[in-house]
Amino acid sequence: MGRQITAYMRDELGVGPAHDILDAGCGAGRIAVPLTDVLTEGSYLGFDIVPHAVEWCSRTITPRHPNFRFAHVDIRQEIYNPQGTLSAADLRFPADDAAFDTAALVGLISHLLPAELENYLAESARVLRPGGQCFATAYLVDDTVAANIARGTTAFEFTHDHGDYYVHSEEEPTYAIAYRLEHILSVAARHGLRMRRDPRPGTWGVSTRRPASMDLLVLERA
């Protein structure tokens, strides 16, 4: 999956050797590892809430590729870091203003509640240079997908409709969240981000077959 996403970033978004990339929710190097073959002159900063994932990346990737750095952010998240001390709705990314060409939110929006989504898009806009791109994967809902959700014909079940977003479980709402596309675009616009191209649809919303892919969304910093 990381190789496929990195190939999309390179071939479709123009990510090249000298680019500077921020990876919010980097995990255990899903896109960092394949990006080491791309970013030979630029830089990479990944951060995540799971300590052992960040430790592995710092120990395994950074010694071979010093332009790749990783940071732990102790965000409280009911599944991945329930004892965390920070709120995702208030987090300031560990990065300077206008320091990056691309901000990647891969597998992240699906775990963010509305206030958290707003902050992450605001922070993505802050760290991007003018013309920079925010690249995200998400469960995006239009009228067709909404009808499929209601019929139970999507690959992932979203049982609770909150208008702008759907959750898989009320007991663990951040386990999986799907958003109306127009809501994400409205939030993005408040922070100077606009849709660069039509989203690339995944398979999760139109079929029950698994494995299923998420949708790809590209936003551009004005």
Short mmCIF file of N, CA, C and O in Angstrom, two decimals, residues 20 138 152:
data_model
loop_
_atom_site.label_atom_id
_atom_site.label_comp_id
_atom_site.label_asym_id
_atom_site.label_seq_id
_atom_site.Cartn_x
_atom_site.Cartn_y
_atom_site.Cartn_z
N ASP A 20 10.02 18.72 0.06
CA ASP A 20 9.96 18.60 1.51
C ASP A 20 8.56 18.11 1.86
O ASP A 20 7.56 18.74 1.50
N ALA A 138 -9.28 9.06 2.55
CA ALA A 138 -10.46 9.24 3.41
C ALA A 138 -11.59 8.38 2.89
O ALA A 138 -11.57 7.90 1.74
N GLY A 152 -26.40 -0.90 3.39
CA GLY A 152 -25.44 -1.86 3.90
C GLY A 152 -24.64 -2.53 2.82
O GLY A 152 -24.19 -3.67 2.97
#
